[in-house]
Coordinates of C-alpha atoms and ligand atoms in Angstrom, one line a residue:
M946 CA 14.9 -37.5 -26.9
Y947 CA 17.6 -40.2 -26.3
L948 CA 16.7 -42.2 -29.2
N949 CA 18.3 -39.1 -31.4
E950 CA 21.4 -39.5 -30.2
I951 CA 21.1 -43.3 -31.1
I952 CA 19.8 -42.5 -34.1
Q953 CA 22.6 -40.2 -34.5
E954 CA 26.0 -42.4 -33.4
V955 CA 23.8 -45.3 -35.2
F956 CA 23.8 -42.8 -38.6
H957 CA 27.7 -42.4 -38.7
E958 CA 29.2 -45.7 -38.1
V959 CA 26.3 -47.1 -41.3
D960 CA 27.6 -44.3 -42.4
S961 CA 31.0 -44.6 -43.1
L962 CA 30.9 -48.1 -44.0
E963 CA 32.0 -50.0 -47.4
A964 CA 29.7 -49.4 -50.3
K965 CA 28.1 -53.1 -50.4
G966 CA 25.5 -54.0 -53.0
Q967 CA 24.2 -52.4 -55.9
V968 CA 21.1 -50.4 -57.2
A969 CA 18.2 -51.5 -58.3
S970 CA 19.2 -51.6 -61.9
Y971 CA 16.2 -53.8 -63.5
I972 CA 14.2 -50.5 -63.5
P973 CA 15.7 -48.2 -65.5
E974 CA 14.7 -45.1 -64.4
L975 CA 15.7 -46.8 -60.6
K976 CA 19.3 -47.3 -62.2
K977 CA 19.4 -43.0 -62.2
V978 CA 19.7 -42.5 -58.3
E979 CA 22.6 -42.1 -56.5
P980 CA 23.8 -45.3 -54.4
E981 CA 25.0 -43.0 -51.8
K982 CA 22.2 -41.2 -50.6
F983 CA 21.7 -42.4 -47.2
G984 CA 18.8 -40.9 -44.3
V985 CA 16.2 -41.5 -41.5
Y986 CA 13.5 -40.5 -40.0
L987 CA 12.0 -41.5 -37.0
S988 CA 8.2 -40.5 -36.1
T989 CA 6.6 -40.8 -32.7
I990 CA 2.8 -41.7 -32.1
D991 CA 2.8 -38.4 -29.6
N992 CA 3.8 -36.3 -32.8
T993 CA 7.2 -36.1 -32.6
G994 CA 10.2 -36.9 -35.1
F995 CA 13.7 -36.9 -35.6
G996 CA 15.9 -37.3 -39.3
I997 CA 19.2 -37.1 -40.3
G998 CA 20.6 -37.5 -43.8
N999 CA 18.8 -37.6 -47.4
C1000 CA 16.2 -37.5 -44.3
Y1001 CA 13.6 -35.1 -46.7
E1002 CA 14.4 -35.6 -50.4
T1003 CA 12.1 -38.7 -52.2
F1004 CA 12.1 -41.7 -54.1
S1005 CA 11.0 -44.4 -55.0
I1006 CA 8.7 -46.5 -52.4
Q1007 CA 8.4 -49.3 -54.6
S1008 CA 7.3 -52.9 -52.4
I1009 CA 6.5 -50.8 -49.3
A1010 CA 3.1 -49.3 -51.2
K1011 CA 2.3 -53.0 -50.8
V1012 CA 1.1 -52.5 -47.0
L1013 CA -0.8 -49.6 -47.8
S1014 CA -2.5 -50.9 -51.0
L1015 CA -2.9 -54.5 -48.7
S1016 CA -4.9 -52.0 -45.8
L1017 CA -6.9 -50.7 -48.3
A1018 CA -8.2 -53.4 -49.9
Y1019 CA -8.5 -55.1 -46.0
R1020 CA -10.9 -52.2 -45.2
I1021 CA -13.2 -53.0 -47.8
L1022 CA -13.1 -56.8 -47.8
G1023 CA -12.7 -57.8 -44.2
E1024 CA -11.4 -61.4 -43.4
K1025 CA -13.1 -62.9 -47.0
I1026 CA -9.8 -61.6 -48.3
W1027 CA -7.7 -64.7 -47.1
E1028 CA -10.0 -66.2 -49.9
R1029 CA -8.2 -65.1 -52.4
L1030 CA -4.4 -65.0 -50.9
G1031 CA -2.6 -66.7 -48.2
V1032 CA -0.2 -65.4 -44.4
E1033 CA 2.4 -67.3 -45.0
P1034 CA 6.1 -66.3 -45.9
S1035 CA 7.0 -67.9 -49.5
G1036 CA 10.6 -68.2 -48.4
T1037 CA 11.3 -66.8 -52.0
A1038 CA 12.5 -64.2 -54.0
F1039 CA 9.3 -61.4 -54.8
N1040 CA 8.8 -61.8 -57.9
S1041 CA 9.1 -65.2 -57.8
L1042 CA 6.2 -67.9 -60.2
I1043 CA 7.6 -71.2 -58.9
Q1044 CA 4.8 -71.8 -56.5
L1045 CA 1.5 -70.4 -58.1
E1046 CA 1.6 -72.8 -60.4
V1047 CA 1.6 -75.4 -57.7
E1048 CA -0.4 -73.2 -54.9
N1049 CA -3.6 -73.1 -57.9
G1050 CA -2.9 -69.2 -58.5
I1051 CA -3.5 -68.7 -54.3
P1052 CA -0.3 -66.3 -54.3
R1053 CA 1.5 -66.7 -50.4
N1054 CA 0.8 -63.5 -49.1
P1055 CA 0.1 -59.9 -49.9
F1056 CA 4.4 -58.7 -50.0
I1057 CA 5.1 -61.0 -52.6
N1058 CA 4.4 -59.3 -56.4
A1059 CA 1.8 -61.7 -57.1
G1060 CA -0.2 -61.2 -54.2
A1061 CA 0.1 -57.4 -54.2
L1062 CA -1.5 -57.9 -58.2
V1063 CA -4.6 -59.4 -56.3
I1064 CA -4.9 -57.0 -54.3
S1065 CA -4.7 -54.2 -56.9
D1066 CA -7.3 -56.7 -58.7
I1067 CA -9.7 -55.9 -55.3
L1068 CA -8.8 -52.4 -55.9
L1069 CA -9.9 -52.5 -58.7
S1070 CA -13.0 -53.9 -58.9
H1071 CA -14.2 -52.1 -55.9
L1072 CA -13.0 -48.3 -55.9
E1073 CA -14.8 -46.1 -58.5
H1074 CA -11.7 -44.7 -59.7
P1075 CA -8.9 -46.8 -58.7
K1076 CA -5.5 -44.3 -59.8
E1077 CA -7.0 -41.2 -58.0
D1078 CA -9.4 -42.9 -55.3
F1079 CA -6.2 -45.4 -53.3
L1080 CA -4.0 -41.5 -53.6
A1081 CA -6.5 -40.5 -52.2
F1082 CA -6.4 -42.8 -49.6
I1083 CA -2.3 -42.4 -49.1
R1084 CA -2.9 -38.9 -48.5
S1085 CA -5.5 -38.8 -45.9
L1086 CA -3.3 -41.1 -43.5
S1087 CA -1.0 -39.0 -43.0
N1088 CA -2.8 -35.3 -44.4
N1089 CA 0.2 -34.7 -46.8
R1090 CA -1.0 -33.4 -50.2
K1091 CA 2.2 -34.1 -51.4
I1092 CA 2.8 -37.0 -52.2
D1093 CA 2.0 -38.4 -56.0
Y1094 CA 2.7 -41.1 -58.1
S1095 CA 5.8 -40.3 -60.7
S1096 CA 4.5 -41.7 -64.5
R1097 CA 8.6 -41.8 -65.5
I1098 CA 9.1 -44.4 -62.9
A1099 CA 6.0 -46.1 -63.9
T1100 CA 6.4 -45.8 -66.9
S1101 CA 10.1 -47.2 -66.8
E1102 CA 8.7 -50.2 -65.0
K1103 CA 5.7 -51.1 -67.3
Q1104 CA 7.8 -51.1 -70.2
V1105 CA 10.1 -54.1 -68.8
G1106 CA 7.7 -55.4 -66.8
Y1107 CA 7.6 -59.1 -67.8
R1108 CA 7.7 -61.2 -65.2
N1109 CA 5.2 -59.1 -63.0
V1110 CA 2.9 -59.3 -67.1
A1111 CA 3.4 -63.4 -66.3
L1112 CA 2.7 -63.2 -62.6
C1113 CA -0.8 -61.3 -63.5
N1114 CA -1.6 -63.8 -66.6
L1115 CA -0.9 -67.1 -65.0
I1116 CA -3.0 -65.7 -62.0
K1117 CA -5.5 -64.8 -64.3
S1118 CA -5.4 -68.3 -65.7
F1119 CA -6.1 -69.9 -62.2
G1120 CA -9.1 -67.4 -61.8
N1121 CA -7.6 -65.9 -59.3
I1122 CA -8.5 -62.2 -61.1
E1123 CA -10.7 -60.5 -61.9
N1124 CA -9.9 -57.8 -64.5
E1125 CA -8.3 -57.1 -67.3
P1126 CA -4.5 -58.4 -66.3
A1127 CA -3.0 -54.8 -68.9
D1128 CA -5.2 -52.8 -66.5
V1129 CA -3.9 -54.8 -62.7
L1130 CA -0.1 -54.3 -63.9
N1131 CA -0.5 -50.7 -64.5
F1132 CA -2.7 -50.1 -61.2
Y1133 CA 0.2 -52.0 -59.4
F1134 CA 3.4 -49.7 -61.0
N1135 CA 2.4 -46.9 -60.3
L1136 CA 1.5 -47.3 -56.9
C1137 CA 5.3 -48.9 -56.5
S1138 CA 5.9 -45.4 -58.2
L1139 CA 4.5 -43.4 -55.7
E1140 CA 7.5 -41.3 -54.2
V1141 CA 8.1 -40.7 -50.4
N1142 CA 10.4 -39.1 -48.8
C1143 CA 11.8 -40.5 -44.9
Q1144 CA 9.8 -38.6 -43.1
E1145 CA 6.5 -38.1 -45.1
L1146 CA 7.0 -42.6 -45.2
S1147 CA 7.5 -42.5 -41.8
G1148 CA 4.4 -40.2 -41.1
L1149 CA 2.5 -42.9 -43.3
F1150 CA 3.0 -45.6 -41.3
L1151 CA 1.7 -44.3 -37.7
F1152 CA -2.0 -45.4 -37.8
L1153 CA -0.2 -48.7 -37.4
A1154 CA 1.8 -47.8 -34.8
N1155 CA -1.5 -46.5 -33.4
D1156 CA -3.5 -49.5 -33.2
G1157 CA -5.3 -48.9 -36.6
C1158 CA -6.1 -44.9 -35.8
T1159 CA -4.1 -42.1 -37.7
L1160 CA -2.8 -39.3 -35.5
S1161 CA -5.5 -36.9 -36.7
G1162 CA -8.3 -40.4 -35.7
S1163 CA -9.9 -41.7 -38.0
R1164 CA -9.8 -45.3 -38.0
V1165 CA -7.9 -46.9 -41.0
L1166 CA -8.5 -50.5 -39.4
S1167 CA -9.7 -52.2 -36.6
Q1168 CA -7.5 -53.0 -34.0
S1169 CA -7.1 -56.9 -34.8
Q1170 CA -6.8 -56.0 -38.4
S1171 CA -3.7 -53.7 -37.6
K1172 CA -2.4 -56.1 -35.7
R1173 CA -2.5 -58.6 -38.3
V1174 CA -0.9 -56.3 -40.6
K1175 CA 2.2 -56.1 -38.8
A1176 CA 2.5 -60.1 -38.2
L1177 CA 2.5 -60.2 -42.0
M1178 CA 5.0 -57.8 -42.0
Q1179 CA 7.1 -59.7 -38.9
T1180 CA 6.8 -62.8 -41.3
C1181 CA 7.0 -62.1 -45.0
G1182 CA 8.3 -58.4 -45.6
F1183 CA 11.8 -58.7 -46.4
Y1184 CA 10.5 -62.0 -48.9
D1185 CA 13.1 -64.7 -48.6
E1186 CA 14.8 -62.3 -46.1
S1187 CA 12.3 -61.7 -43.4
G1188 CA 13.8 -64.1 -41.0
E1189 CA 16.7 -62.6 -40.9
F1190 CA 15.0 -59.3 -40.6
S1191 CA 13.1 -60.4 -37.5
F1192 CA 16.3 -62.3 -36.1
K1193 CA 18.5 -58.8 -36.2
V1194 CA 16.5 -56.1 -36.2
G1195 CA 13.3 -58.0 -34.8
L1196 CA 10.3 -55.0 -35.7
P1197 CA 7.8 -55.3 -38.4
G1198 CA 8.9 -53.9 -41.3
K1199 CA 8.8 -53.7 -45.1
S1200 CA 10.7 -52.7 -47.6
G1201 CA 11.3 -51.5 -51.2
V1202 CA 13.8 -51.9 -54.3
G1203 CA 14.0 -48.1 -54.3
G1204 CA 16.4 -49.2 -51.2
G1205 CA 13.4 -47.5 -48.5
I1206 CA 13.1 -49.9 -45.3
V1207 CA 10.0 -48.5 -42.9
A1208 CA 10.0 -50.2 -39.2
I1209 CA 7.0 -50.1 -36.3
H1210 CA 7.9 -50.3 -32.8
P1211 CA 3.9 -50.5 -31.8
K1212 CA 2.5 -47.9 -29.4
H1213 CA 5.5 -46.1 -30.5
Y1214 CA 6.9 -45.2 -33.2
V1215 CA 7.7 -45.6 -37.2
I1216 CA 11.6 -45.6 -38.2
A1217 CA 11.9 -45.0 -42.2
V1218 CA 15.5 -45.5 -43.5
W1219 CA 16.6 -44.9 -47.1
S1220 CA 19.9 -46.0 -48.8
P1221 CA 19.6 -47.5 -52.4
R1222 CA 22.4 -50.1 -52.4
L1223 CA 20.1 -53.4 -51.7
N1224 CA 21.8 -56.7 -50.7
S1225 CA 21.0 -60.2 -53.1
K1226 CA 17.5 -60.3 -52.2
G1227 CA 16.5 -57.3 -52.7
N1228 CA 16.6 -55.4 -49.4
S1229 CA 18.6 -52.2 -48.2
Y1230 CA 22.0 -53.2 -47.1
K1231 CA 23.0 -50.0 -45.3
G1232 CA 19.0 -49.8 -44.0
M1233 CA 19.3 -53.5 -43.1
K1234 CA 22.3 -52.1 -41.5
F1235 CA 21.1 -49.4 -39.4
L1236 CA 18.0 -50.9 -37.8
E1237 CA 19.7 -53.2 -36.5
E1238 CA 22.0 -51.8 -35.2
F1239 CA 19.5 -49.0 -33.9
T1240 CA 17.2 -51.5 -32.6
T1241 CA 20.1 -53.2 -30.4
K1242 CA 21.7 -50.3 -29.0
S1243 CA 17.7 -49.2 -27.8
Q1244 CA 17.3 -52.0 -26.2
L1245 CA 13.6 -51.6 -27.6
S1246 CA 12.0 -54.0 -30.1
I1247 CA 8.8 -56.0 -29.5
F1248 CA 11.3 -59.3 -28.7
Ligands
LIG1425 N1 7.8 -52.8 -58.3 C1 8.5 -53.4 -58.3 C2 9.0 -55.1 -58.9 O1 7.5 -55.2 -58.7 C3 8.8 -53.9 -56.5 C4 9.5 -54.8 -56.3 C5 9.9 -54.3 -55.3 O2 10.1 -53.4 -53.8 N2 10.3 -55.6 -54.1 O3 9.7 -55.6 -59.5

């Protein structure tokens, strides 16, 4: 498969770049990660895969989990979900409070923290055992029973998550959170703490490359819902750098402050990249660079 060669070539090119950016330090446990880790894994919908570098080492999924929590909540609520949050890029940082006050507690989209807290609230209201049921959902996506939460990371974030506490309380004051903020935050910190490697991460997102169906044939989302989730990744997946990612990479994607990025080429492949040094917008510096070069060299993008 010629994509393997491009991955190897671009990986070595980007690996030799000057180390720029910083590992996320506002969550104490994330600070402990080795900054120079770098891994890539590509999984295709015809069940082939190729990886390089530290692609089998686990890292913290962080905000990438927001796509999976949205998927489950969307499956449960259908289009009614959009009564609680919007579908517009925010143009602000992932943890910003500014728009919420002006926009009456309706988050701009599900991928900023405010939106992910509303999604967490929806899941708390609809799942019998939220933490266990969400994990079972994640595991079912690629039939991978190894994926788990990290209580070490969830606890670490809980101890310093003042902004998320503020966001959740502000939304609650507008009536857009039904449950106790402490329970919503607990669930949110847990879903951000999931640990995956690049191979597992690319496997988790194959259902979106495959029009909403897992490779083993179970339907997670309708084709239209799958299209909409990818549209949101395209326009909102990188916070106030979403335009830049779209411009340079040309694929729907999602980043997390653990240094992971996942990007989807619909009906073709999912690629996951991990490099913990982040740029000023909280997105992986080398991850962005790798994907830009990869889609340029392979001439495969959705545009
Ligand atoms: N858990 C992190 C937070 O809420 C997720 C942020 C991210 O990955 N962008 O701050």
